[in-house]
Short mmCIF file of C-alpha atoms in Angstrom, two decimals:
data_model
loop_
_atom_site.label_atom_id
_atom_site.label_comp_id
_atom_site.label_asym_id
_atom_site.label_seq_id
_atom_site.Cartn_x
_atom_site.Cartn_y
_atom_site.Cartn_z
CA UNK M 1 65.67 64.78 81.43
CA UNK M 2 66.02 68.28 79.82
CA UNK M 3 61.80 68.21 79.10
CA UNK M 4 61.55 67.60 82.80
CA UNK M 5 64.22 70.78 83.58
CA UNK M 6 62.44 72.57 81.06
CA UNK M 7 58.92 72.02 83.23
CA UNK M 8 60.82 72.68 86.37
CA UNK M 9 61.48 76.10 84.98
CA UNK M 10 58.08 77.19 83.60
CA UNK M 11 56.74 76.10 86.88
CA UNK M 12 58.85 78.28 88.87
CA UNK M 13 59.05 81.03 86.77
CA UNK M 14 55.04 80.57 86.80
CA UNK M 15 55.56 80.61 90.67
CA UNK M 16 57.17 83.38 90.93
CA UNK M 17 55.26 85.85 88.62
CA UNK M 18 51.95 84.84 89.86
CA UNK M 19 52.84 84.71 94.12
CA UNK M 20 52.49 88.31 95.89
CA UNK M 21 55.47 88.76 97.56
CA UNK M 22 55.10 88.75 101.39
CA UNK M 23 56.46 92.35 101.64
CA UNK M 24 53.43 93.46 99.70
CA UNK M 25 50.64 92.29 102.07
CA UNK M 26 49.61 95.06 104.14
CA UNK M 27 50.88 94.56 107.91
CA UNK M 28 49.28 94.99 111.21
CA UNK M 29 45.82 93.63 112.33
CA UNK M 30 42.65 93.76 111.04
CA UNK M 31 41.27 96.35 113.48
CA UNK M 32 44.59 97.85 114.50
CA UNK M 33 44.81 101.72 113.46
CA UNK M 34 48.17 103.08 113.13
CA UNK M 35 46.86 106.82 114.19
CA UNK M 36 49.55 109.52 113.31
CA UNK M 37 49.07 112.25 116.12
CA UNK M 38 52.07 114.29 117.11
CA UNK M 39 51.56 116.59 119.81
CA UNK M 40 47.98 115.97 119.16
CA UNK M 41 47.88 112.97 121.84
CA UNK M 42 45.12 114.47 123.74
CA UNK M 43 43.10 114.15 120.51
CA UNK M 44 44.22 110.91 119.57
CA UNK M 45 43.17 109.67 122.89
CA UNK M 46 39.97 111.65 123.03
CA UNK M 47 38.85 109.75 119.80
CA UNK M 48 40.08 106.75 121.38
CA UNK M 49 37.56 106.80 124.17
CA UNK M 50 34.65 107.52 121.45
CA UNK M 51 35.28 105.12 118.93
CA UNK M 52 36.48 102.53 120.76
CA UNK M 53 34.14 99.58 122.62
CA UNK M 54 35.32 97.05 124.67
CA UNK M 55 33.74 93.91 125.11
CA UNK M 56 34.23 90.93 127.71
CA UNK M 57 34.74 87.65 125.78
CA UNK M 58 35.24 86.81 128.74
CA UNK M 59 38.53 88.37 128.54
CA UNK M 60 38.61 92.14 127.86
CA UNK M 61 38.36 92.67 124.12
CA UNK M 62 38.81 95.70 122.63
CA UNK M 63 37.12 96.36 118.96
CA UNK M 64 40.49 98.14 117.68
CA UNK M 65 43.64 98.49 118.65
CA UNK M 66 44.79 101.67 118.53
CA UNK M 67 48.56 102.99 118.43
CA UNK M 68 49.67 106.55 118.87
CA UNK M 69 52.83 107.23 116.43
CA UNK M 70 54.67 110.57 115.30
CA UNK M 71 55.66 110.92 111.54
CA UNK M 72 58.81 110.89 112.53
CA UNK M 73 58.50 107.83 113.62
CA UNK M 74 56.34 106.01 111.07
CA UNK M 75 58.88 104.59 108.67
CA UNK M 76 58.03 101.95 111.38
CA UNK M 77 54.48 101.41 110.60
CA UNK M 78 54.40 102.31 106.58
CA UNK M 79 52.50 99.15 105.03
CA UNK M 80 50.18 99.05 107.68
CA UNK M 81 46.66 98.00 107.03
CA UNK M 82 44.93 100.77 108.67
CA UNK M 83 46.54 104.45 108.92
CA UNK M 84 44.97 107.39 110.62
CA UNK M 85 46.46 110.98 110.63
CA UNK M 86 45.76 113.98 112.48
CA UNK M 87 46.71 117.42 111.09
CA UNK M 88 46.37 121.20 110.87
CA UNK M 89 48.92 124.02 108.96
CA UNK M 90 51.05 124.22 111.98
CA UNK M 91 51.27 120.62 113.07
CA UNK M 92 54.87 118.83 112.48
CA UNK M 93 53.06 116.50 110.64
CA UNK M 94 51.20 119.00 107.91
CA UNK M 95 53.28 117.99 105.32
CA UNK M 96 53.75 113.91 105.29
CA UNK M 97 49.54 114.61 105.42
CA UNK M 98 50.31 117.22 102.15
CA UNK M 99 51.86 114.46 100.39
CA UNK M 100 49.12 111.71 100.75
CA UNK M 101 46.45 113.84 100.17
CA UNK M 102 47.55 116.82 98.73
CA UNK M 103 46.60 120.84 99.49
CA UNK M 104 43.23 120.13 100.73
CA UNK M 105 40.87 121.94 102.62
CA UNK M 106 39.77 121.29 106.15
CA UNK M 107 38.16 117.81 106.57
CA UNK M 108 37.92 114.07 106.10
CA UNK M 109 39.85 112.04 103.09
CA UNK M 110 40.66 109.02 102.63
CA UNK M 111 43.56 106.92 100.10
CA UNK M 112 44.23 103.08 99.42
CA UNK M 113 47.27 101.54 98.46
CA UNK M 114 49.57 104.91 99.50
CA UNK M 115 52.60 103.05 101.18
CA UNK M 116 51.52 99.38 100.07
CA UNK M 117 49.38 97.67 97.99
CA UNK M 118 46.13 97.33 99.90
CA UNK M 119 46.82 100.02 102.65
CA UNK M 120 43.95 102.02 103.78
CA UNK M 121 44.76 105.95 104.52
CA UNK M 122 41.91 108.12 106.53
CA UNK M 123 43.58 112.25 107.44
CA UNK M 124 41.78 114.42 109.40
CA UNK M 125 42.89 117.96 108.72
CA UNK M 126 41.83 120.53 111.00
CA UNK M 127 42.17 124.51 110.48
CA UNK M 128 44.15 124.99 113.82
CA UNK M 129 44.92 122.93 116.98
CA UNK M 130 42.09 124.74 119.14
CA UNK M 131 39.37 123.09 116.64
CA UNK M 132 40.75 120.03 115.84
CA UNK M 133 39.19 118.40 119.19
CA UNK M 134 35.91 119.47 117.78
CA UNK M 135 36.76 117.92 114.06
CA UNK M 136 37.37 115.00 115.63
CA UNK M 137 34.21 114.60 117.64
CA UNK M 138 32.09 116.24 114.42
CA UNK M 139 33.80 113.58 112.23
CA UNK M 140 33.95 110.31 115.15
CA UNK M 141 30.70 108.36 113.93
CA UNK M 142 32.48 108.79 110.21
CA UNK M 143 35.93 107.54 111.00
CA UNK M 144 34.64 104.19 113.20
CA UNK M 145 31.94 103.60 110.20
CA UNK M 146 35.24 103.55 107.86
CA UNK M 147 37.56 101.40 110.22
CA UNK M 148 34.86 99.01 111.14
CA UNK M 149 33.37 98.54 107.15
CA UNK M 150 37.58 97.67 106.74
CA UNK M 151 37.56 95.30 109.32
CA UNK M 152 34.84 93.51 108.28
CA UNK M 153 35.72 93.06 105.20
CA UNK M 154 38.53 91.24 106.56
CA UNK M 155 36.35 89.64 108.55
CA UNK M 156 33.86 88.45 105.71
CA UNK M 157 36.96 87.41 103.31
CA UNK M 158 38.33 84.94 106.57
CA UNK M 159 35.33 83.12 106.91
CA UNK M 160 34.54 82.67 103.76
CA UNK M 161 37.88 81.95 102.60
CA UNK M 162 37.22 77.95 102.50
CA UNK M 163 34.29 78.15 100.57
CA UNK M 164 30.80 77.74 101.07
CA UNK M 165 28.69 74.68 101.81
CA UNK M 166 25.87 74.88 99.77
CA UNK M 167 24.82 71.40 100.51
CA UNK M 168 23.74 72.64 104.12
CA UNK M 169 22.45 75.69 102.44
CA UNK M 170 19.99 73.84 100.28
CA UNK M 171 19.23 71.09 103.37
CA UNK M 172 18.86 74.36 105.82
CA UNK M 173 16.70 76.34 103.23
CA UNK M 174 14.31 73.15 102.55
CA UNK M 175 14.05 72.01 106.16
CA UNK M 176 13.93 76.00 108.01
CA UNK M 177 12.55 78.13 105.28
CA UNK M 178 15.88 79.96 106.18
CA UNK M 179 18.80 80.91 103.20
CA UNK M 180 22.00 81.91 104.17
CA UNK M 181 25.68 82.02 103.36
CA UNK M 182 27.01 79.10 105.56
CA UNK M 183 31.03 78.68 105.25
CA UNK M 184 32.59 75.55 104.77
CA UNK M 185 33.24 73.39 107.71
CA UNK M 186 30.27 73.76 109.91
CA UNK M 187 28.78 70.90 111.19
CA UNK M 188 25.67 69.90 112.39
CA UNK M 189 25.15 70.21 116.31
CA UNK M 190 21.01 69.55 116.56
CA UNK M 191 18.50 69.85 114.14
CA UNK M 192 14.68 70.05 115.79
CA UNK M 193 12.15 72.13 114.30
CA UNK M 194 12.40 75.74 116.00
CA UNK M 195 16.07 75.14 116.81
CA UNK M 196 19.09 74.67 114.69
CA UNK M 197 22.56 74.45 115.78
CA UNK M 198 26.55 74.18 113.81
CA UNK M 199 29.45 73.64 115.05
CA UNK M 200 32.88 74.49 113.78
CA UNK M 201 36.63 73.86 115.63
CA UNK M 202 40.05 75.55 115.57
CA UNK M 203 38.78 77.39 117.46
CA UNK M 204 35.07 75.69 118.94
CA UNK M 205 32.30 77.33 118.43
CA UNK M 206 28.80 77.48 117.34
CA UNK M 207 25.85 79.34 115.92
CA UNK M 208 22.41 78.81 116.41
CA UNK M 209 18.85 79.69 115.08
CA UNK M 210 15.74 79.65 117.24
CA UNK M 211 12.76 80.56 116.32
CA UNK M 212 9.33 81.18 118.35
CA UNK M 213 5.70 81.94 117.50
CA UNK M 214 5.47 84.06 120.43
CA UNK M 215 6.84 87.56 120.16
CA UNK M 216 8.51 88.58 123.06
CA UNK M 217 9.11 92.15 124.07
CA UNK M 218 12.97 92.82 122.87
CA UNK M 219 14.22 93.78 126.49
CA UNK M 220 17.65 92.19 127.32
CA UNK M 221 16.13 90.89 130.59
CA UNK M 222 13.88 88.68 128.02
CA UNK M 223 16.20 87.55 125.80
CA UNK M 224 18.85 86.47 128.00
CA UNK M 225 16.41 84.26 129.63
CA UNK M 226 15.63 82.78 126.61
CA UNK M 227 19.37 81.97 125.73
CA UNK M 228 19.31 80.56 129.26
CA UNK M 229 16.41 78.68 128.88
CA UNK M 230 18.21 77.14 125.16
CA UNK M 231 21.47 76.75 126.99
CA UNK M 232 19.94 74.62 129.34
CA UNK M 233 18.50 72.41 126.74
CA UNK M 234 21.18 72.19 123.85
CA UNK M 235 24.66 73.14 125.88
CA UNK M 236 24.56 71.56 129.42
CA UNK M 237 23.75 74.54 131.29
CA UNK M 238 25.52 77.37 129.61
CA UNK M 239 24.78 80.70 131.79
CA UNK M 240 25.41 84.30 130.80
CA UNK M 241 27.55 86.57 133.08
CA UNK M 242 25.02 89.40 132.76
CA UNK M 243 26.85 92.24 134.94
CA UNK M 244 29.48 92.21 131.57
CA UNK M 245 27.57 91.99 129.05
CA UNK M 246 27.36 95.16 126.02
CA UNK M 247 23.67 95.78 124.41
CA UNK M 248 22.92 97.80 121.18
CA UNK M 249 20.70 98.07 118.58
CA UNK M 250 20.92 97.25 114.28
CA UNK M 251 18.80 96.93 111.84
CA UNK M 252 18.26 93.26 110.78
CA UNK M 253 16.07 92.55 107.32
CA UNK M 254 14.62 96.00 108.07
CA UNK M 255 13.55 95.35 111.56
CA UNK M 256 14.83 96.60 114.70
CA UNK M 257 16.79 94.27 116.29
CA UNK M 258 18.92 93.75 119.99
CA UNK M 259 21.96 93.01 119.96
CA UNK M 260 24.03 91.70 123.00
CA UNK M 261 27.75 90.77 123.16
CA UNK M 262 29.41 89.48 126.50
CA UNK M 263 30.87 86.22 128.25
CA UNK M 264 28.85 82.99 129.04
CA UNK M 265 30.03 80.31 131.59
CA UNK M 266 29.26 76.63 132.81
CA UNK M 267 29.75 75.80 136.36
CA UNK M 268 29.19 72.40 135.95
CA UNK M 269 32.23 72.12 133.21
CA UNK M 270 34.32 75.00 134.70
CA UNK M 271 34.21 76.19 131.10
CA UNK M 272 33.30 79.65 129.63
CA UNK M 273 33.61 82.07 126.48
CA UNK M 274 32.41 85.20 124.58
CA UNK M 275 28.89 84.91 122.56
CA UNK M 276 26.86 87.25 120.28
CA UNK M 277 23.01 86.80 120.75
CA UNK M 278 20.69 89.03 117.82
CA UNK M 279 16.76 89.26 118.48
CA UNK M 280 14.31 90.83 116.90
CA UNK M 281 10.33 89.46 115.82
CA UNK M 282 9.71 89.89 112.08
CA UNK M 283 6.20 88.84 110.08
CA UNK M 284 4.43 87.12 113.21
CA UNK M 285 7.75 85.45 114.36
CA UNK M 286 10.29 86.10 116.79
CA UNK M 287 13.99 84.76 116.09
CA UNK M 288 17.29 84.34 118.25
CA UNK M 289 20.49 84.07 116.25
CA UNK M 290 23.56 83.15 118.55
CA UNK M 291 27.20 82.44 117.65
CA UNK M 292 29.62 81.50 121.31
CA UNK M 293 33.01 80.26 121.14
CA UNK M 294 35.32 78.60 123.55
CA UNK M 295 38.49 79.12 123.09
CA UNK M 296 40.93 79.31 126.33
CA UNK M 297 44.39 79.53 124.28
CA UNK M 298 43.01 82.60 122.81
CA UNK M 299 42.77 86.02 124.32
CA UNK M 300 40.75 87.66 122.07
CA UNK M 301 37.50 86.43 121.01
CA UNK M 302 35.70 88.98 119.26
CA UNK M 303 36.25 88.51 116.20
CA UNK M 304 34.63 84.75 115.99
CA UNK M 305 31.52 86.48 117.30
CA UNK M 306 31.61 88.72 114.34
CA UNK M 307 32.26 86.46 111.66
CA UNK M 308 28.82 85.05 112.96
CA UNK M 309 27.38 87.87 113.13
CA UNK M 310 28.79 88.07 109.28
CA UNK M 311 26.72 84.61 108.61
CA UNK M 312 23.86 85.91 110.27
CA UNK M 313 23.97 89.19 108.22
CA UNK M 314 23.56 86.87 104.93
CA UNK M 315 20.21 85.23 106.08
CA UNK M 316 16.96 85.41 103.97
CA UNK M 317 13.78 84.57 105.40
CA UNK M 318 10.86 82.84 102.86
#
């Protein structure tokens, strides 16, 4: 009986040394900014309408959420994830931005762990009020390059927080010539030679590879016929809702490639959802990597589609 207490002790004293306490996990969302303004709100919401996308999943789905706060106020918000603060000498903020980053010039800096382990601090501090409109414009591609590497990081440590497969890896690499990080719990939707398709739940979704001979030019007209065309085939008649979809460009295993993010929808199933779709052609071959999820209990969608993207980002062609 007491070598049994004894064990219950160790164990719990083991317990408690080695488990972070929950008050030391950073707070707030993955892509919500806690951005410290003042009376610098037309700023704050000037940067607002240049960082910020949103995206139709179908629902609208912002890529951050961003909340305006006054120092005053952020004994609130301390132990948030993601902190941004606005600042020049005469701002009622200058010096809560003096004390995280000391007496600094004019410009960007950044700080981890400041209020709580794992925190991420980003100041702006501007010589006077007049220029800091133009500071944050100057600095805008700088700041969402810094919130969006942090929120995929998140991102990347979510999916792969399971595991990987590497079973599928190995059959996917002998069978498609194609290596990639797959994350455990994917299963196998259809498996033909151009045309490979997973399938995951809580939530559903997929991802799927196609690839083509033919080299199609990389308009979005083109690809989203293609999808169509696939949709058809593999998903029961999946269309895209083209008047909301979002289209950029990124580089993909150093080749330019399309990206397009908006909703799909089947009329037949009265069903619909958000999907990512990337294209590009690279040595001779054209390829089509998709990830769609449906998911009506949740609002927002968008980060599924970039956790694909995430798996797509880890692929290696032989």
């Amino acid at each position: 009986m007491l070598g049994r207490l004894r064990a219950f002790v160790v164990l719990f004293l083991f317990l408690t040394i080695t488990c972070k306490a929950p008050e030391e996990i950073p707070r707030g969302g993955e892509n919500q900014i806690i951005l410290v303004c003042d009376d610098a709100l037309e700023e704050a919401e000037y940067f607002n309408s240049i960082v910020n996308d949103t995206f139709h999943t179908p629902h609208r789905d912002p890529l951050f959420h961003i909340d305006y706060v006054a120092h005053e106020q952020f004994i609130s918000y301390a132990g948030f994830k993601n902190v941004l603060i606005f600042s020049f000498p005469e701002s009622p903020n200058y010096t809560f931005f003096k004390r995280i980053f000391g007496n600094v010039k004019e410009g960007v800096y950044k700080a981890k762990n400041v209020f709580r382990r794992g925190d991420f601090v980003v100041g702006v501090l501007a010589p006077k009020k007049q220029v800091l409109k133009k500071y944050v414009e100057d600095y805008s591609l700088v700041l969402k390059e810094l919130f969006l590497e942090r929120y995929f990081h998140f991102l990347r440590m979510k999916a792969y927080f399971t595991g990987r497969d590497k079973k599928k890896e190995k059959e996917i690499r002998k069978r498609y010539g194609i290596s990639l990080k797959l994350p455990e719990g994917w299963q196998y939707w259809k498996t033909e030679n151009n045309f490979l398709s997973l399938v995951k739940h809580y939530p559903d979704r997929f991802i799927f590879i196609y690839t083509s001979s033919a080299k199609p030019n990389l308009m979005p007209q083109n690809i989203l016929d293609i999808r169509d065309s696939l949709a058809e085939i593999y998903y029961e008649g999946d269309k895209v809702i083209r008047s909301q979809i979002k289209i950029d460009t990124l580089e993909f295993l150093n080749e330019n490639a399309l990206r397009i993010i908006g909703p799909w929808a089947n009329d037949t199933l009265v069903i619909g959802g958000g999907f990512i779709s990337i294209a590009f052609n690279h040595n001779g071959k054209f390829y089509l990597l998709d990830g769609g999820i449906f998911a009506p209990e949740r609002k927002e969608k968008l980060e599924y589609l970039l956790r694909a993207q995430i798996i797509f980002s880890t692929i290696k062609l032989e």
